[in-house]
Short mmCIF file of C-alpha atoms in Angstrom, two decimals:
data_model
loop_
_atom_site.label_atom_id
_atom_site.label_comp_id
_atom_site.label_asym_id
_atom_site.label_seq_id
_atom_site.Cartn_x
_atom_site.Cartn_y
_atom_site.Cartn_z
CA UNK H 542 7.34 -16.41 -11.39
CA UNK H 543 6.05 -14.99 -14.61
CA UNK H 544 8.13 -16.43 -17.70
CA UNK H 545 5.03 -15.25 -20.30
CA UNK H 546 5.76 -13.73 -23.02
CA UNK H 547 3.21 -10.89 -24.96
CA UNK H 548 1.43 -12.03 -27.90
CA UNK H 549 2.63 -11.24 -31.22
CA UNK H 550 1.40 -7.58 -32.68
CA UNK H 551 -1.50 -7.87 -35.54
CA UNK H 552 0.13 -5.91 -38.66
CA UNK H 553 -3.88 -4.67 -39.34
CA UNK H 554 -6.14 -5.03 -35.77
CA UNK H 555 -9.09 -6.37 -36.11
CA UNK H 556 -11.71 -3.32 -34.99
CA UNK H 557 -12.86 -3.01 -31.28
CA UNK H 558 -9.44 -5.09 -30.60
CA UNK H 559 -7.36 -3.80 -28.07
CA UNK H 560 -3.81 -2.21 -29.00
CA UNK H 561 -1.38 -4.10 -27.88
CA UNK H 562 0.41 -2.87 -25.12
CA UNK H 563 3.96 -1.26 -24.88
CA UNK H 564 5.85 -4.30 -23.91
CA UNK H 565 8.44 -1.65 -21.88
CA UNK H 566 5.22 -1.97 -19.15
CA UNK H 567 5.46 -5.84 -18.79
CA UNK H 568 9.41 -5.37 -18.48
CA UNK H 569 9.04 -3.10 -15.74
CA UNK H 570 7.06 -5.08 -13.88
CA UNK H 571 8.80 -7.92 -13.86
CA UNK H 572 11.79 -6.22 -12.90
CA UNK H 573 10.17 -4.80 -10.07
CA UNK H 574 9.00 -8.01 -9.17
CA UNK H 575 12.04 -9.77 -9.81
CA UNK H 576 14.23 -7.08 -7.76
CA UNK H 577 11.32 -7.19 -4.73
CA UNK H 578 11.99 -11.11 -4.46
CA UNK H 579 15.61 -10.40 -3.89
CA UNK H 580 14.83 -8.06 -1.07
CA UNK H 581 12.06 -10.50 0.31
CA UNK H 582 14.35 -13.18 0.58
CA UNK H 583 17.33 -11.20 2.00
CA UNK H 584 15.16 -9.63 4.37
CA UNK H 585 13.49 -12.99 5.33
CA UNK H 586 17.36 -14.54 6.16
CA UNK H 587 17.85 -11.10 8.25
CA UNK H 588 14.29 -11.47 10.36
CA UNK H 589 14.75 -13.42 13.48
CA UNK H 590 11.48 -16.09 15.07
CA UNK H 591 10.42 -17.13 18.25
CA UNK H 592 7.28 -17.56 20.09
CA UNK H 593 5.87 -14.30 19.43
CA UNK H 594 6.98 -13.84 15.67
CA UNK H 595 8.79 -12.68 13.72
CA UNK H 596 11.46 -9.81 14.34
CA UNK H 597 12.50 -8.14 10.85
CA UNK H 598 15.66 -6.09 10.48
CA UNK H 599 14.43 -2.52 9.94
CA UNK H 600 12.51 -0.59 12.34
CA UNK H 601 10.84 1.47 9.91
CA UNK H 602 7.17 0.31 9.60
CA UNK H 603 6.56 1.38 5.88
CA UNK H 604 9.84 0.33 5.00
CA UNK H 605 9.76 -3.25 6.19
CA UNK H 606 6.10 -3.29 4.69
CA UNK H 607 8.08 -1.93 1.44
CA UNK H 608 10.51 -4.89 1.92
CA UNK H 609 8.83 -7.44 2.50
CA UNK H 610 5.84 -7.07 0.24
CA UNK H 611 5.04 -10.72 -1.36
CA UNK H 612 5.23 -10.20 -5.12
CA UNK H 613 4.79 -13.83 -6.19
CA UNK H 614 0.78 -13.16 -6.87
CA UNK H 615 1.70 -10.39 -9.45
CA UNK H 616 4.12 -13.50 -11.01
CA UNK H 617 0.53 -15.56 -11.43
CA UNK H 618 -1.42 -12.67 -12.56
CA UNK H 619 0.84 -11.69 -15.07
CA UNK H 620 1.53 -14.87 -16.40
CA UNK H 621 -2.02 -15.52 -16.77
CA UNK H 622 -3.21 -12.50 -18.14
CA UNK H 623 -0.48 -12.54 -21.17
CA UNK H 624 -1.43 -16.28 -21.63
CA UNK H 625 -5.07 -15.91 -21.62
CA UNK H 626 -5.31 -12.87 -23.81
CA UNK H 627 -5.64 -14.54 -26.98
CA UNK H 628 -7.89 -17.67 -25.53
CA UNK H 629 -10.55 -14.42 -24.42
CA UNK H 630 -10.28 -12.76 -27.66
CA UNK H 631 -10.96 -15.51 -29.53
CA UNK H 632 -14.07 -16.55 -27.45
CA UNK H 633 -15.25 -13.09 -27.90
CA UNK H 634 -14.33 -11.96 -31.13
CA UNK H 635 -13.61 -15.13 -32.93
CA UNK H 636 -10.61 -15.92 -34.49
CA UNK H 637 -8.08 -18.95 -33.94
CA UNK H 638 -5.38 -19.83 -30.66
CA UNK H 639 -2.35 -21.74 -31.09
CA UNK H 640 -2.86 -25.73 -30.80
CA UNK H 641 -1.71 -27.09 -27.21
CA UNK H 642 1.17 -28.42 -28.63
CA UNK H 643 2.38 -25.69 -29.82
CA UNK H 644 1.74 -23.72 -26.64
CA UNK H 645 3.08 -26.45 -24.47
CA UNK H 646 6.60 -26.59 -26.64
CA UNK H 647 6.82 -22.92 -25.99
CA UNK H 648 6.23 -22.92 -22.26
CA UNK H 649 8.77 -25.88 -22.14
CA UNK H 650 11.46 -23.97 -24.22
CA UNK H 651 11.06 -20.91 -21.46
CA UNK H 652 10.93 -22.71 -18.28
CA UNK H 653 12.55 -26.05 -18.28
CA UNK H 654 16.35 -25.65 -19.81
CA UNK H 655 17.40 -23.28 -17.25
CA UNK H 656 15.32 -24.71 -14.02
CA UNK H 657 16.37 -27.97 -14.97
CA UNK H 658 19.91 -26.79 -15.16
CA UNK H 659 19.85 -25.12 -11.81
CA UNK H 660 17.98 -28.05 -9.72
CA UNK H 661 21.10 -30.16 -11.22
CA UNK H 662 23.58 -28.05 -10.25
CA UNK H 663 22.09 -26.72 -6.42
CA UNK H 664 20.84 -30.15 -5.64
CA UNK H 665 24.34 -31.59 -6.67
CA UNK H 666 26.28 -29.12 -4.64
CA UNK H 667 24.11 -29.78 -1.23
CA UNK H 668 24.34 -33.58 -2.14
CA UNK H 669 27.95 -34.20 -2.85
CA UNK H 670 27.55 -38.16 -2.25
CA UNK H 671 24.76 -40.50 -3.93
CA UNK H 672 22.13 -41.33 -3.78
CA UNK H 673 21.76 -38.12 -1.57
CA UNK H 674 18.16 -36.83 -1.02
CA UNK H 675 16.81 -38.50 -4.06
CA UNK H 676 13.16 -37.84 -3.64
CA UNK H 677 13.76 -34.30 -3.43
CA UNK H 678 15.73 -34.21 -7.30
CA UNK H 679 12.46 -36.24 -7.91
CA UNK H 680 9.81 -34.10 -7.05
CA UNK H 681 12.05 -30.89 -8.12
CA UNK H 682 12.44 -32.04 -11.94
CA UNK H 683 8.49 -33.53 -11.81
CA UNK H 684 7.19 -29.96 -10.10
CA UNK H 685 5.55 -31.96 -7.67
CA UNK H 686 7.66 -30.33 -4.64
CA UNK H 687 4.77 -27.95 -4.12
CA UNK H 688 2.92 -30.98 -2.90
CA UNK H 689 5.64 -31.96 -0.13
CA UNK H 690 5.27 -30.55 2.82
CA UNK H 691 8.91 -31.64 4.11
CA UNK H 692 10.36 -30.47 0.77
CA UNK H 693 8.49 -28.22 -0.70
CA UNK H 694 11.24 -25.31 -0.27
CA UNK H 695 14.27 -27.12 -0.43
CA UNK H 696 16.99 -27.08 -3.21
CA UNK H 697 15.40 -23.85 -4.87
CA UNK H 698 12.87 -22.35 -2.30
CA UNK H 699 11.56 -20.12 -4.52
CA UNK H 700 9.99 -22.41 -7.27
CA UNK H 701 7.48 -24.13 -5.59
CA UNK H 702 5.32 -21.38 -7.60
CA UNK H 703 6.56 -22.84 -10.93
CA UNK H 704 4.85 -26.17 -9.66
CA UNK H 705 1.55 -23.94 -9.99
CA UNK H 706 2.97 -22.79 -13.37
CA UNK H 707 2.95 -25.75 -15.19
CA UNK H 708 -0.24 -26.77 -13.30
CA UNK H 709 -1.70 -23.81 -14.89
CA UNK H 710 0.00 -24.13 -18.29
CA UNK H 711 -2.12 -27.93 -18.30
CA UNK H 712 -5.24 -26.13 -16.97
CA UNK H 713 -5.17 -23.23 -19.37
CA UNK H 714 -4.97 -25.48 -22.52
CA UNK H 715 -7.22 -27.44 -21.44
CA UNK H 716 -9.95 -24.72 -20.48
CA UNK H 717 -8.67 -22.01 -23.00
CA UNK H 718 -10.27 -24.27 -26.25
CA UNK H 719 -13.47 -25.49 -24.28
CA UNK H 720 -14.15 -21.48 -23.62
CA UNK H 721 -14.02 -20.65 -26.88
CA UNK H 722 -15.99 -23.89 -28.56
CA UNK H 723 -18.66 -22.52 -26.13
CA UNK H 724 -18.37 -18.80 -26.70
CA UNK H 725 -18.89 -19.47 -30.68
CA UNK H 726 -22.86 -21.26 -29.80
CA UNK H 727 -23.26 -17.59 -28.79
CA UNK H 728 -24.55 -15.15 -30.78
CA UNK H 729 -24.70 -12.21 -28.44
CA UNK H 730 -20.96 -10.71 -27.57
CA UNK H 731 -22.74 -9.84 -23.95
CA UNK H 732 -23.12 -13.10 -23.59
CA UNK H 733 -19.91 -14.05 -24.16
CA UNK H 734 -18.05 -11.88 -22.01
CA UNK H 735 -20.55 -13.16 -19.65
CA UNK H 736 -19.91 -16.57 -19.86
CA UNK H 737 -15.93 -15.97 -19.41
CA UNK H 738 -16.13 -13.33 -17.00
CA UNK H 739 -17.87 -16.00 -14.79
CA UNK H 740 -16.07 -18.74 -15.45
CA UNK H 741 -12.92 -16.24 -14.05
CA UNK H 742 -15.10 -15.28 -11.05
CA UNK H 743 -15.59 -19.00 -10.74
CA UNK H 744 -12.27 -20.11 -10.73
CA UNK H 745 -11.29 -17.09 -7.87
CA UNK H 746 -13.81 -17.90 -5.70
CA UNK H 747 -12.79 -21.78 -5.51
CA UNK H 748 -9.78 -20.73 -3.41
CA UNK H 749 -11.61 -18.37 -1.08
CA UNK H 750 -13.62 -21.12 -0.02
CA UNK H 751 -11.20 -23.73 0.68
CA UNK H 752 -8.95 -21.05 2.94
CA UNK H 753 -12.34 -20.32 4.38
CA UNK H 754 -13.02 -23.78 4.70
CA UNK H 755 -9.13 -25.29 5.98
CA UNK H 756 -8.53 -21.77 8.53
CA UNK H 757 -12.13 -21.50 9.97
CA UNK H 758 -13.52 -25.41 9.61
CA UNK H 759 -10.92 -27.54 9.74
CA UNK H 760 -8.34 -25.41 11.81
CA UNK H 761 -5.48 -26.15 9.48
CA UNK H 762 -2.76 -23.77 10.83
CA UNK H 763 -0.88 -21.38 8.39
CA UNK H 764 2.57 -23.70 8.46
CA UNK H 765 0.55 -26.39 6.59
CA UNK H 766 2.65 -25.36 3.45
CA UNK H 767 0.62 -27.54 1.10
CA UNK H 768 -2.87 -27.04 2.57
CA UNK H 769 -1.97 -23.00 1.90
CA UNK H 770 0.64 -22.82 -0.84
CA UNK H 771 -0.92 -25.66 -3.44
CA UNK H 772 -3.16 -24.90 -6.26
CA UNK H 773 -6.44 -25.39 -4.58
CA UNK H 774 -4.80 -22.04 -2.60
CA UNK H 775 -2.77 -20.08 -4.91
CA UNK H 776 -4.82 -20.59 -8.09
CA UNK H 777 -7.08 -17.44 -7.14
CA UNK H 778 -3.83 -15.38 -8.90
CA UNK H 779 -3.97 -16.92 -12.24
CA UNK H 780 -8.00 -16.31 -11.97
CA UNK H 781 -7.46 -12.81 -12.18
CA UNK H 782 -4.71 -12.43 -14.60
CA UNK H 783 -7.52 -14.52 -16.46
CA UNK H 784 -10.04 -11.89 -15.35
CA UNK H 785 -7.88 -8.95 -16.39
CA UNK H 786 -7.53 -10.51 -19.71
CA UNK H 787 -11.05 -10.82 -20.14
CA UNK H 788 -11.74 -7.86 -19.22
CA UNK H 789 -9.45 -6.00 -21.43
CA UNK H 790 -10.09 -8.20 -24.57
CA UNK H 791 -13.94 -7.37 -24.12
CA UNK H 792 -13.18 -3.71 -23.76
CA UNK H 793 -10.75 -3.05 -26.51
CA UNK H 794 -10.30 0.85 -27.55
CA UNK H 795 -13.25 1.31 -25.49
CA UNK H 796 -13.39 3.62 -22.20
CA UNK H 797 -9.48 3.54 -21.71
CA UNK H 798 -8.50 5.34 -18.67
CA UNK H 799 -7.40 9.00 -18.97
CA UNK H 800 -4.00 10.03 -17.24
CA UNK H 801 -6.09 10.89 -13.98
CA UNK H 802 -8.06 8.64 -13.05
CA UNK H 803 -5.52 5.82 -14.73
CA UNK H 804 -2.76 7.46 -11.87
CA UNK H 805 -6.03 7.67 -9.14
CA UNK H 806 -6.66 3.70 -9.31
CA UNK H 807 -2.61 2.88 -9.26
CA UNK H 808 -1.87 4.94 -6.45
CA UNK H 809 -5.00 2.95 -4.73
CA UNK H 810 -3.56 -0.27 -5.91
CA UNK H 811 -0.19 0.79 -4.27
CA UNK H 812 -2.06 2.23 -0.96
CA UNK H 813 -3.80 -1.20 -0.97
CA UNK H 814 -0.82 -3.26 -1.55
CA UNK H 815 1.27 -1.23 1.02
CA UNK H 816 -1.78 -1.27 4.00
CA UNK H 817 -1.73 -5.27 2.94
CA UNK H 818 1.78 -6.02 3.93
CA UNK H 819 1.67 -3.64 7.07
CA UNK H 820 -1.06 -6.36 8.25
CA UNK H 821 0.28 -8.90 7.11
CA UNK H 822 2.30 -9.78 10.25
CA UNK H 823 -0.37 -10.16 12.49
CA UNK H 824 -2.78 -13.55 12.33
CA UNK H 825 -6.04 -12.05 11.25
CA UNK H 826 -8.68 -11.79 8.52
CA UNK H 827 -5.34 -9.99 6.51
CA UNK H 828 -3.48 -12.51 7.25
CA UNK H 829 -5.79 -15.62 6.47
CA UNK H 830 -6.81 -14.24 2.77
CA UNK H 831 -3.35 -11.87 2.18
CA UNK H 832 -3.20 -13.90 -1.27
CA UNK H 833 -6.63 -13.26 -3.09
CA UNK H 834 -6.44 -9.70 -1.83
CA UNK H 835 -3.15 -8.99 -3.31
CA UNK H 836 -4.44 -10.34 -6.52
CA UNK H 837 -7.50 -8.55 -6.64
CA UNK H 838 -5.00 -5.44 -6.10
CA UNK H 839 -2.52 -6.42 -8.25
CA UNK H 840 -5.09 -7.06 -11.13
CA UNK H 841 -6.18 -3.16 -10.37
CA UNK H 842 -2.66 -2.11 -10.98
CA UNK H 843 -2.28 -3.70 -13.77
CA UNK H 844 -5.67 -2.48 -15.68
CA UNK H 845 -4.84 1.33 -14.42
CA UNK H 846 -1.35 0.50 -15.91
CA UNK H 847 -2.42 -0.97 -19.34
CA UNK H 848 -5.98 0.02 -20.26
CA UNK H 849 -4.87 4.05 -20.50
CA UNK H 850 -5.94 6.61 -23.30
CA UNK H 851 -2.56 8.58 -22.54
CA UNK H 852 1.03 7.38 -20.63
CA UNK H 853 1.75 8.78 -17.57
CA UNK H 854 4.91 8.98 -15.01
CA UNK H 855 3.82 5.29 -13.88
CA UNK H 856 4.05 4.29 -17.44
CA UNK H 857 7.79 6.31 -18.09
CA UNK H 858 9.04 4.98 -14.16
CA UNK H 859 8.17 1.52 -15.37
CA UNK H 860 9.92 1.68 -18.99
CA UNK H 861 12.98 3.66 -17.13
CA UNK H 862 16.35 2.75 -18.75
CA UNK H 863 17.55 0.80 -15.50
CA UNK H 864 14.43 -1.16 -15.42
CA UNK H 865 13.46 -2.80 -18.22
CA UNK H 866 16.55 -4.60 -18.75
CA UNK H 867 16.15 -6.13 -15.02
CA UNK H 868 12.49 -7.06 -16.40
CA UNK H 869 14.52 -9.22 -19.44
CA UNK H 870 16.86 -11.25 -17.19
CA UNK H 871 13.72 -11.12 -14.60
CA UNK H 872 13.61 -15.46 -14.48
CA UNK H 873 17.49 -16.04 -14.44
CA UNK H 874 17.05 -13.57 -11.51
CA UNK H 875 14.46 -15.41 -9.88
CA UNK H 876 16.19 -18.77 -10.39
CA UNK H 877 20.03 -17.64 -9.45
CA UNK H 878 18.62 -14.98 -5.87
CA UNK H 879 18.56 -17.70 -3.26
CA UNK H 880 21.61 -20.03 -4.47
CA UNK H 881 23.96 -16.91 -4.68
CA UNK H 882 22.46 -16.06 -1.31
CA UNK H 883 23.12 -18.33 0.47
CA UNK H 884 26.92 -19.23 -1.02
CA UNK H 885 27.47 -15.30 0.26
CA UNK H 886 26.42 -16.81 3.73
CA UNK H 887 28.27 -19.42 3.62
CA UNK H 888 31.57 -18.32 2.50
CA UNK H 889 31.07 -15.36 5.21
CA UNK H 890 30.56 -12.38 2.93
CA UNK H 891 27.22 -11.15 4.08
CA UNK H 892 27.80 -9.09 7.54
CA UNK H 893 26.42 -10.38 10.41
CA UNK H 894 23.23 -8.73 12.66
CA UNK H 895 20.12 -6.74 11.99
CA UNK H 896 22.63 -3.59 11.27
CA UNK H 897 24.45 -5.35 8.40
CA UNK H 898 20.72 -6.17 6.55
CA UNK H 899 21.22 -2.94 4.36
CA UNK H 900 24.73 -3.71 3.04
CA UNK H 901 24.23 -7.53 2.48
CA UNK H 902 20.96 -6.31 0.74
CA UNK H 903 23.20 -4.61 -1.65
CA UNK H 904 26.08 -7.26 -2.24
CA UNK H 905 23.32 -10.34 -2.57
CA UNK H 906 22.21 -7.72 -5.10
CA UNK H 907 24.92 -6.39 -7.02
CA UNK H 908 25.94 -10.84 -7.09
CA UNK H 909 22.90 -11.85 -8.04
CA UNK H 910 22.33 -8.99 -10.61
CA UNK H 911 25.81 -10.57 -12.59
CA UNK H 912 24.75 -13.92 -11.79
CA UNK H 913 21.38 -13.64 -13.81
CA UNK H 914 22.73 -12.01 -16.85
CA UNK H 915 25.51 -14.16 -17.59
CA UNK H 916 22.45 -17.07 -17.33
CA UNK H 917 20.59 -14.91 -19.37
CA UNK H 918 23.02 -14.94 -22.03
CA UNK H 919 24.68 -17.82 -21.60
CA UNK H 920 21.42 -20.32 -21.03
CA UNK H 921 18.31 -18.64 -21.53
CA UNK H 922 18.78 -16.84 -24.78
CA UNK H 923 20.24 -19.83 -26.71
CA UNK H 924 17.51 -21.87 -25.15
CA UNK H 925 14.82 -19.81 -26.19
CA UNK H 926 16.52 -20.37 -30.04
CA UNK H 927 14.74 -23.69 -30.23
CA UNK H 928 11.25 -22.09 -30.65
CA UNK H 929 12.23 -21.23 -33.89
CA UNK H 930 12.18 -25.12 -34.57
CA UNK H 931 7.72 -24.84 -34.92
CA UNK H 932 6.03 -22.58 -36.40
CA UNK H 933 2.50 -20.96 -35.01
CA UNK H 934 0.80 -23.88 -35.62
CA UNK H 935 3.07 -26.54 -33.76
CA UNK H 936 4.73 -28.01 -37.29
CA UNK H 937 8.38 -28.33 -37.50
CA UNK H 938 9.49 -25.51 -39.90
CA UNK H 939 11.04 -26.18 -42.91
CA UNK H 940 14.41 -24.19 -42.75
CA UNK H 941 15.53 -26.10 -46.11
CA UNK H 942 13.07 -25.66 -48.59
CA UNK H 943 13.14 -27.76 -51.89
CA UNK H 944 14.60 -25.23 -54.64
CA UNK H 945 12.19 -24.47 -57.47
CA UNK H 946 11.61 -26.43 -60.71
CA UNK H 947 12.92 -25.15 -63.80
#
């Protein structure tokens, strides 16, 4: 789940840097994102197993590939494109980044007073008497559950991908800096786009091999939840939001996209992404390497999306008036989906049967939708208050200042 913010705007660009990007874009994507994971889930709780797989509630082929179209890798590459950006300008075009302190108080001021909230109170609720499943609290408030392959989805299913968040935030400040002490012993910009662009490519490859590696070598089967959802895995997403960063902070005004071929490469994103999740239901090549694919696609979208001369339809549906707010209360969503979810089963409010799929679709909406703005308002926006307490640079800001001598 992406909980990045953009980067502030430069009053007076630097020249060959890119314009920052209408932030109405981001919004829209995350609300899309955040409104697909509702249906994923719902439809997931509507699909019935056995032997031969899985059964979903629609008949439709297109729209159950519509519905349930896995949306966490656009999360990853999202989050790590907005994150990178200013680590892969500075290594190209020099300039400063914000210590690790600094960025590290930030990403803990967006992620943990609401998750940490939520574990509490789910985890509470399904444990009514101590000490109650005490490992699982453990490894929830730690972000280790990813590595569990018991509990890995319990309490809040969903977040196992904030355990790769915060894995990410630690590997980002740690290879953000190094990147750009090494970019500045070059003198040639080539050669520093080089050196990050392969460092990128590096870092996406490293998961290719080990699915390679655990599916074809080692015959590790696809319910191995930590041999296929942990970092060494998933991390191929954050590689290309790093990628697309790079990319776009190497490019700046140059050879932006005009309207038609900009619209040409999203509606072969979409095609890609849609054909993706139609095969993703049978065990095959597909199957075994649906994640890097969907990232390499979702990176596409993104550049045909961003890196444009002129705004298109895409650009207006994405920045609609019933979007963009979804996009703002996008995490509360994400956090508050499954809990409401499953208290709507539970108290007998979401119809039974395949034929009853398209109206508890719309109530575990509608719920959750009211659910994640109150948290919005209530949690997250006071919360994110406190990063007013630093200033750019990590130093407590001075909010009394000494008056001046007469």
């Amino acid at each position: 789940m992406t909980t990045a913010t953009a980067p502030p705007l430069q009053a007076h660009p630097r020249k060959g840097a890119p314009r920052r990007r209408p932030p109405g874009d981001i919004d829209g994507f995350r609300g899309l994102a955040a409104l697909s994971t509702v249906a994923f889930h719902v439809w997931q709780q509507y699909s019935s197993y056995d032997a031969g797989g899985t059964h979903p509630p629609v008949d439709n082929p297109l729209l159950n590939a519509v519905l349930s179209l896995e949306v966490i890798d656009l999360f990853f590459v999202l989050s790590a494109f907005l994150l990178t950006l200013s680590y892969a300008r500075a290594a190209i075009d020099g300039g400063s980044t914000r210590p690790a302190r600094s960025f590290l108080f930030r990403r803990a001021i967006r992620i943990l007073p609401l998750y940490v909230l939520a574990v509490l109170v789910v985890w509470a609720t399904r444990n009514p008497t101590l000490p109650g499943n005490w490992q699982d609290l453990f490894e929830h408030l730690t972000f280790t559950h990813v590595f569990d392959q018991e509990r890995i989805f319990y309490t809040l299913g969903p977040t196992w991908s904030l355990s790769l968040e915060v894995l990410f935030y630690l590997v980002l400040v740690g290879l953000g800096p190094l990147a750009v002490r090494a970019c500045r012993r070059l003198r040639r910009r080539g050669s520093r786009v080089a050196l990050c662009a392969a460092g990128c490519l590096l870092l996406f490859a490293a998961p290719l091999a080990w699915i390679t590696v655990a599916h074809y070598t080692l015959g590790i089967p696809h319910t191995d939840w930590v041999a296929y959802f942990g970092p060494q895995a998933r991390f191929g997403g954050f590689a290309a939001g790093m990628g697309l960063a790079v990319t776009l902070a190497a490019l700046g005004d140059r050879a932006r996209l005009a309207p038609r071929a900009a619209l040409t490469l999203t509606a072969l994103a979409l095609a890609g992404l849609l054909g993706l999740s139609l095969q993703s239901d049978a065990e095959g090549f597909t199957f075994t390497y649906y994640h890097p694919i969907a990232s390499a696609l979702w990176l596409l979208l993104l550049f045909s999306t961003l890196h444009i001369s002129q705004r298109t339809f895409w650009n207006r549906f994405l920045t609609a008036r019933w979007l963009t707010p979804v996009g703002l209360i996008s995490y509360s969503l994400f956090i508050w989906h499954e809990p409401v979810m499953l208290v709507l089963h539970t108290v007998g409010l979401l119809p039974p049967g395949a034929a009853g799929f398209p109206w508890a679709l719309l109530v575990v909406l509608a719920a959750a939708l009211v659910a994640a703005t109150a948290s919005y308002w209530l949690i997250e926006y006071p919360a994110s208050l406190l990063g007013r307490l630093k200033d750019a640079q990590g130093r407590p800001r001075n909010f009394y200042p000494e008056p001046a001598l007469r």
